[in-house]
Amino acid sequence: MNLINQMKLSMDAMTLGEKFTGSIIVTLLGVGIVFAALIVLFFTIVAMEKIIVKPKPKKEVEPKPVNVIEEEEEEVIEDTELVAVITAAIASSLNTSTHNLIVRNITRVEDTTPSWAKAGRINQITNN
Amino acid sequence: MNLINQMKLSMDAMTLGEKFTGSIIVTLLGVGIVFAALIVLFFTIVAMEKIIVKPKPKKEVEPKPVNVIEEEEEEVIEDTELVAVITAAIASSLNTSTHNLIVRNITRVEDTTPSWAKAGRINQITNN
Amino acid sequence: MNLINQMKLSMDAMTLGEKFTGSIIVTLLGVGIVFAALIVLFFTIVAMEKIIVKPKPKKEVEPKPVNVIEEEEEEVIEDTELVAVITAAIASSLNTSTHNLIVRNITRVEDTTPSWAKAGRINQITNN
Amino acid sequence: MLDIISQFLQTTGFLNMTGGQFLMIIVSCVLFYLAIVKKFEPLLLVPIGFGMLLANLPGSGIMDEGGLIYYIYNAGIKTGIFPPLIFLGVGAMTDFGPLIANPKSLFLGAAAQAGIFFTFIGASLTGFSAAEAASIGIIGGADGPTAIFLTSQLAPELLGPIAVAAYSYMALVPIIQPPIMKFLTTKEERLIKMEQLRPVSKTEKVIFPIVVTILVSLIVPSATGLVGMLMLGNLFKESGVTERLSKTAQNELMNIVTILLGVSVGATASADQFLKLQTLKIIGLGIVAFGVGTACGVLLAKLMNKLTNKPINPLIGSAGVSAVPMAARVSQTVGQKENPNNFLLMHAMGPNVAGVIGSAVSAGILLTLFG
Amino acid sequence: MLDIISQFLQTTGFLNMTGGQFLMIIVSCVLFYLAIVKKFEPLLLVPIGFGMLLANLPGSGIMDEGGLIYYIYNAGIKTGIFPPLIFLGVGAMTDFGPLIANPKSLFLGAAAQAGIFFTFIGASLTGFSAAEAASIGIIGGADGPTAIFLTSQLAPELLGPIAVAAYSYMALVPIIQPPIMKFLTTKEERLIKMEQLRPVSKTEKVIFPIVVTILVSLIVPSATGLVGMLMLGNLFKESGVTERLSKTAQNELMNIVTILLGVSVGATASADQFLKLQTLKIIGLGIVAFGVGTACGVLLAKLMNKLTNKPINPLIGSAGVSAVPMAARVSQTVGQKENPNNFLLMHAMGPNVAGVIGSAVSAGILLTLFG
Amino acid sequence: MLDIISQFLQTTGFLNMTGGQFLMIIVSCVLFYLAIVKKFEPLLLVPIGFGMLLANLPGSGIMDEGGLIYYIYNAGIKTGIFPPLIFLGVGAMTDFGPLIANPKSLFLGAAAQAGIFFTFIGASLTGFSAAEAASIGIIGGADGPTAIFLTSQLAPELLGPIAVAAYSYMALVPIIQPPIMKFLTTKEERLIKMEQLRPVSKTEKVIFPIVVTILVSLIVPSATGLVGMLMLGNLFKESGVTERLSKTAQNELMNIVTILLGVSVGATASADQFLKLQTLKIIGLGIVAFGVGTACGVLLAKLMNKLTNKPINPLIGSAGVSAVPMAARVSQTVGQKENPNNFLLMHAMGPNVAGVIGSAVSAGILLTLFG
Ligand code: NA
Ligand code: NA
Ligand code: NA
């Protein structure tokens, strides 16, 4: 990176040849990294397609819950999931087992609250 | 406020008992003031209802002016009112009588200008 | 501008007469310049009318191009025009002839691209 | 515990309120009354009144360093950014067509600015500094953003009273102007019918804001910010290719700035700044400014009617004070009372929008002299 | 050439990523999942999650001096400007009619704030400083802008966990509250029908925001910014003469501020700030705050039902925690499960909006004590 | 009195105008002509032209310390805040579906960035510093906000010419690209029909912006601001739960920022900065950048068509330069001239949006090297 650093500081003292060499390096580096980045994205998209799109007959995209009870349960699970994830994250970051830390903040309820848990708060205010 | 000030500065040197006492004071103070504030609002709303809503048969809310002349006069009066209020305010603030200061900037006019005095300027531009 | 400068700094030491004279000068100057400015605008508008509006039968305002080829050519010319104007501007600013500098970046093409060159980029995105 | 409660009570506003603050809260409620019930320029008087209210609630610290409105004031008013942004929206709403069709309107828009400079004399002689007198005079420009801009740069301590006076009198134009207009004109003059305005081409409307920006900025460079933004907004409107920008300039951007500007301007009206004898002087001088501006507009229109061969109804002269479009509507209404078939509105819009340019130019001149 | 590539590789994030940052990226993806699939407060959790994501991508420098979010954070969060601007929009969306019609709701809105102060005790005793404990307690206010405002002023290093906890629990109100409500009430109480609310006149609705601003600011001056903007927004709405401003306040201005606020708040959650034991404590204390607030609201409603002659269904007490309008809908739903013909929504809106005022007052008190 | 008038005349712009300023005013009028009559990127060229006009009116002081645009420039351009905010809106408008459906488009979007780096060589050799050469090269990215962002950070003194060149050439894409595309392809290649794109699920569209943010920011951390905001806007759009934010990002917020950005960028083009030989070099190098980018895109598409079994029409390669959606439309039109039944638009949108990511990545690389 000697030449590039020199270019960054000042190109006044550089010969035309040095400038040319430096620029060529910048170009190769630049085009190379752009391609590298977009190739990474290429493989990611291909992988994403493999994982998400493959099983065509079965519709994966956001299944409409048939049953509100089920939906409610899911939510409870999800929330536990959030706490679990944060707990796990902190635990592993603190080098300790999650067993010493876990907070069980929500127990499954048999309550069958309907879909009013589903919409954003502000949108709902607007609808009042 | 000794304990609270100490809590504000640092709680590191405080014993658990002191912390507990301090927190209890904060809680009592906090809940007390919240209640005090909302009780004041309660009585204000009750008073507002008494003053505004009481005379039910008579509709008080923004009577539509039947007569443009009357409306015009009202406006003149109101403007005088603004000047009067400001004058009175300044006068009392300067510890002098309003008699020495009053500015009568608008005399009642017999002109019966219609309702074009009634709408906001910018909205009107928009309607052009 | 002696009096006005004095007014700007402080009017405390000025006599009522000086204040009056100064204010009169400000007023004459101010009204004079306002009139001068708006008279200049007056003559400009009159001139604009003369130049633009005079030939009434012929509609000058943005003729709809009858023919896409023609339109394309115009555009090429215009772009050359932009470069020409900038070139001329820089040349005259550098005290040199445009002959030494001119960049001919676009040659006339026989291509008859249609009107998709005509709309703003962002608006088009919106229409997607 | 009791001493803690008593210490907390010390921080409440009840015990710290001065009589002046109490009076200012009443003044702000009067502004709400005028804005909401009487519909006086509500878009500005509601925010201004609210800012006044907040600034006079003791202990709120809203205008102290670190306070909410302190930041907004410093970012938008002290820098002089908010008024030009409002002008951007005003420009995007304004049709200069009637002015282009009848450029003589410009003289009327110039004449009506005489109120600004006449009032400057009065203010200078009644104890105000030159910068303050200039700010008071600009009330006569009958243009809110211009008045706030000039005052914020020359005499920020007077922002409260000047803004309140400017917007109040703009709302009162239908009461202030008609007697003056009738007093200075004969019935015959008021009956004059004017020729229909020629149609103005799109080309002229597009070129107009560019040319005005160039010429006015060359003549009075200090007016560039105000006039430039007014004309940029108008160019957004007339160019026909930037409708997105025009719409945002005249709606959301303008509304956001109006809220922030109004609240900040109102918050400058603390009791100790507002409750002074000078506030009454300002209110008094303000109405003189409006009256003189109206009169000069009408008188020049009379003169022009005599000097030129095309008929000019002097009632359109009063519209030169700005106060768009209120003053033009006053011309229309006073004219129609004499003859219900006389439609002066479009003729009055010419001087009316010329007056906006005229007061921005005047503000530039005063800024050059005393800034 | 090779050494250049290797030097460039040094600047990439892959080689500089810490385990904590990796975990935080996963946490942000969980937030996206909850916001987008589970629709938990998406308007805030999407920006917050994205800010969190950006701040934990090594080398992005987005929160370093000169970084994109650094500027936004300093302009809007550190100064405390963004939350009051959001409150301006909330006020323009809020109908205080149910509260004016039944002012007893205020007591419920006050009672439910007990969770804030109760949690303060817990936080003080578990190792947090007073300023931190106050910020954690305010989660119990169940009001996002208030929580962000107080935390930004008292304990900005906790902004990330507190904001995440506050918005998550607000989304979870339908799960947190019903068991508590049922545990504390009898079936008979849940079946209570309430009298229909009286109609509220426009005059009352206009005067209400002005009066509340004055009184609350006098009692707790530190709450002026939040309460004042809430009430200014409401005045824009109710005055009927500033519809332009009301619309902009509740739409574009609010949306712009929401985006900037969310991203900045999220960006404070860097791995080293977020991945601490205290974050778990905050999450735990937060749910305590919600629970205690709910319980206190219900219990006071029970008491009031016994003391007064007008029937009060204790289920509306839980709505006092704020979390507008979710908590009020919870009251409605729990009530309707007992009797499908019992409509509590409007009755619950009273305590619900009172709770917003209550938590802003609480924030003011805590700011006075520890600011 | 006379000396006062003469002193005032000294302050007018007429006497202080330099020849350069006069020329710049003409240049700004040419920009207005191109923007309004020829409809070249009017949303940016009108504000840029106006900023240029204002900055060259002598004495306006609009870019001096304390001037209107000085504040805006320092708040939004110098800090690098405005371009990412525009990208937020662009992201909320962009559909990455065609790219997800055909990820090979990414290679074309990468190839077309070669113009950036090729031009860097040319600029380095013709006397520009490395930072300046990088800013000139980025014109070849054919993406306005990216060009403004990089230039504002590396070579702010060149903002004027680079912005003018970038937006002008973007408008001229339909003239610049077709001859190159035809020269490099055979008639058979231009007739190639491509397979229909597969439908893309909502899940993919939601995950895409998150994944791109993470990966690109890890590879080129300096690109996080631009790419992050682009993808946040896209997430607002695709998540389906933040429509309010998406709408505001792509309308009002974007329009406000566009106005302020355009005027500030234009105002950097003062006569002494703009009227230099280097401006002509920049204009010349800019077209080289566009040409080389177009050519590389087409050539890689030809190569890919030969190497893979799925047919690829090389005409979509040119769309990789960005200039969304103009360049994709050029592919469509050139293709349809050969065969009116060949619809390349959606196929070209893939490389087109890939080009936006590609140029943001390139900007990040150049910022890392020379920032
Ligand atoms: Na005027
Ligand atoms: Na609350
Ligand atoms: Na590109």
XYZ file of N, CA, C and O in Angstrom, chain D residues 76-140:
260
model
N -33.213 27.722 13.919
C -34.034 28.231 12.830
C -34.264 29.725 12.792
O -34.391 30.303 11.709
N -34.319 30.361 13.961
C -34.646 31.790 13.973
C -33.362 32.619 13.980
O -33.171 33.513 13.162
N -32.474 32.294 14.916
C -31.235 33.065 15.035
C -30.457 33.018 13.722
O -29.858 34.013 13.310
N -30.458 31.879 13.095
C -29.741 31.731 11.834
C -30.474 32.387 10.663
O -29.909 32.524 9.587
N -31.734 32.717 10.873
C -32.512 33.287 9.774
C -32.916 32.277 8.716
O -33.187 32.645 7.578
N -32.971 30.992 9.056
C -33.297 29.973 8.056
C -34.803 29.808 7.868
O -35.291 29.615 6.756
N -35.562 29.871 8.964
C -36.982 29.550 8.863
C -37.757 30.483 7.929
O -38.519 29.996 7.078
N -37.600 31.823 8.056
C -38.425 32.669 7.179
C -38.196 32.415 5.684
O -39.172 32.300 4.934
N -36.956 32.258 5.202
C -36.818 31.942 3.777
C -37.465 30.608 3.401
O -37.997 30.481 2.291
N -37.443 29.629 4.310
C -38.093 28.357 3.978
C -39.611 28.533 3.877
O -40.261 27.901 3.048
N -40.162 29.408 4.711
C -41.601 29.703 4.569
C -41.831 30.391 3.224
O -42.800 30.100 2.520
N -40.931 31.297 2.872
C -41.065 31.994 1.587
C -40.991 31.003 0.421
O -41.608 31.232 -0.616
N -40.212 29.953 0.580
C -40.170 28.918 -0.466
C -41.579 28.388 -0.711
O -42.025 28.255 -1.865
N -42.278 28.107 0.377
C -43.646 27.615 0.242
C -44.590 28.679 -0.285
O -45.466 28.400 -1.117
N -44.421 29.913 0.196
C -45.283 30.995 -0.287
C -45.089 31.161 -1.792
O -46.057 31.306 -2.548
N -43.826 31.109 -2.231
C -43.557 31.234 -3.660
C -44.229 30.136 -4.468
O -44.765 30.391 -5.554
N -44.225 28.917 -3.902
C -44.837 27.796 -4.620
C -46.350 27.914 -4.658
O -47.017 27.203 -5.407
N -46.909 28.813 -3.827
C -48.359 29.014 -3.818
C -48.785 30.243 -4.618
O -49.980 30.442 -4.839
N -47.818 31.094 -4.970
C -48.168 32.401 -5.515
C -48.223 32.368 -7.035
O -47.363 31.780 -7.683
N -49.222 33.022 -7.568
C -49.327 33.183 -9.015
C -48.951 34.621 -9.361
O -49.690 35.552 -9.024
N -47.814 34.806 -9.995
C -47.387 36.158 -10.354
C -48.009 36.617 -11.675
O -47.666 37.690 -12.180
N -48.872 35.790 -12.244
C -49.506 36.145 -13.508
C -50.114 37.539 -13.539
O -49.821 38.319 -14.459
N -50.959 37.909 -12.573
C -51.577 39.242 -12.614
C -50.546 40.370 -12.595
O -50.789 41.443 -13.162
N -49.413 40.115 -11.960
C -48.361 41.139 -11.927
C -47.670 41.226 -13.282
O -47.381 42.328 -13.783
N -47.441 40.081 -13.895
C -46.787 40.084 -15.208
C -47.720 40.712 -16.246
O -47.284 41.457 -17.123
N -49.013 40.422 -16.102
C -49.963 40.976 -17.070
C -50.070 42.491 -16.943
O -50.301 43.197 -17.928
N -49.912 42.983 -15.736
C -50.012 44.430 -15.525
C -48.853 44.904 -14.675
O -48.984 45.125 -13.475
N -47.683 45.072 -15.298
C -46.487 45.366 -14.504
C -46.554 46.701 -13.772
O -45.765 46.922 -12.851
N -47.495 47.567 -14.150
C -47.626 48.830 -13.399
C -47.954 48.571 -11.939
O -47.730 49.433 -11.086
N -48.502 47.395 -11.677
C -48.767 47.019 -10.287
C -47.544 47.194 -9.413
O -47.655 47.414 -8.203
N -46.369 47.066 -10.022
C -45.146 47.158 -9.245
C -45.022 48.497 -8.540
O -44.524 48.577 -7.410
N -45.477 49.557 -9.210
C -45.368 50.875 -8.581
C -46.236 50.941 -7.328
O -45.837 51.522 -6.315
N -47.392 50.317 -7.420
C -48.271 50.322 -6.252
C -47.661 49.480 -5.126
O -47.715 49.861 -3.949
N -47.042 48.363 -5.524
C -46.371 47.540 -4.519
C -45.198 48.262 -3.895
O -44.825 47.988 -2.750
N -44.605 49.200 -4.629
C -43.512 49.995 -4.070
C -44.059 51.081 -3.147
O -43.559 51.291 -2.038
N -45.096 51.748 -3.608
C -45.626 52.885 -2.849
C -46.084 52.448 -1.459
O -45.859 53.157 -0.467
N -46.713 51.286 -1.398
C -47.277 50.856 -0.122
C -46.203 50.520 0.898
O -46.506 50.333 2.080
N -44.941 50.444 0.470
C -43.871 50.209 1.439
C -43.479 51.482 2.159
O -42.670 51.446 3.101
N -44.025 52.613 1.716
C -43.708 53.880 2.381
C -44.046 53.802 3.867
O -43.378 54.436 4.694
N -45.078 53.016 4.188
C -45.447 52.867 5.598
C -44.290 52.362 6.437
O -44.116 52.759 7.598
N -43.478 51.492 5.857
C -42.321 50.949 6.580
C -41.388 52.070 6.994
O -41.007 52.192 8.162
N -41.053 52.908 6.029
C -40.029 53.912 6.294
C -40.590 55.091 7.081
O -39.899 55.702 7.890
N -41.873 55.392 6.846
C -42.517 56.436 7.622
C -42.520 56.047 9.100
O -42.199 56.859 9.982
N -42.859 54.806 9.345
C -42.893 54.332 10.729
C -41.497 54.306 11.329
O -41.322 54.503 12.531
N -40.506 54.071 10.478
C -39.126 54.124 10.957
C -38.846 55.482 11.591
O -38.223 55.579 12.654
N -39.304 56.539 10.936
C -39.110 57.884 11.499
C -39.743 57.959 12.879
O -39.112 58.344 13.865
N -41.008 57.546 12.935
C -41.714 57.628 14.207
C -41.011 56.845 15.300
O -40.851 57.328 16.431
N -40.553 55.655 14.955
C -39.919 54.824 15.975
C -38.583 55.420 16.411
O -38.228 55.400 17.592
N -37.833 55.979 15.464
C -36.552 56.593 15.828
C -36.759 57.731 16.813
O -35.965 57.923 17.729
N -37.833 58.478 16.580
C -38.044 59.665 17.403
C -38.642 59.332 18.770
O -38.645 60.171 19.661
N -39.150 58.119 18.926
C -39.769 57.785 20.215
C -38.899 56.849 21.036
O -39.401 56.061 21.836
N -37.585 56.942 20.802
C -36.685 56.288 21.737
C -36.146 54.931 21.330
O -35.400 54.320 22.081
N -36.498 54.450 20.154
C -35.953 53.169 19.734
C -34.618 53.369 19.031
O -34.362 54.403 18.418
N -33.763 52.359 19.087
C -32.524 52.406 18.318
C -32.857 52.228 16.839
O -33.971 51.835 16.486
N -31.874 52.502 15.996
C -32.124 52.390 14.553
C -32.526 50.977 14.172
O -33.463 50.760 13.397
N -31.820 49.975 14.740
C -32.139 48.589 14.403
C -33.547 48.241 14.860
O -34.299 47.554 14.153
N -33.929 48.714 16.046
C -35.274 48.455 16.536
C -36.304 49.186 15.681
O -37.348 48.618 15.327
N -36.007 50.422 15.338
C -36.949 51.191 14.533
C -37.176 50.521 13.184
O -38.299 50.478 12.671
N -36.101 49.973 12.609
C -36.243 49.273 11.332
C -37.153 48.058 11.486
O -38.025 47.790 10.650
N -36.959 47.325 12.578
C -37.782 46.136 12.805
C -39.241 46.508 13.025
O -40.145 45.784 12.611
N -39.464 47.621 13.707
C -40.844 48.048 13.931
C -41.465 48.499 12.608
O -42.604 48.172 12.288
N -40.674 49.251 11.838
C -41.188 49.719 10.552
C -41.638 48.577 9.658
O -42.671 48.666 8.982
N -40.897 47.486 9.690
C -41.194 46.384 8.768
C -42.568 45.768 9.039
O -43.101 45.055 8.176
N -43.155 46.052 10.195
C -44.542 45.617 10.406
C -45.406 46.129 9.260
O -46.320 45.442 8.800
N -45.077 47.336 8.795
C -45.834 47.940 7.704
C -45.702 47.180 6.397
O -46.454 47.427 5.455
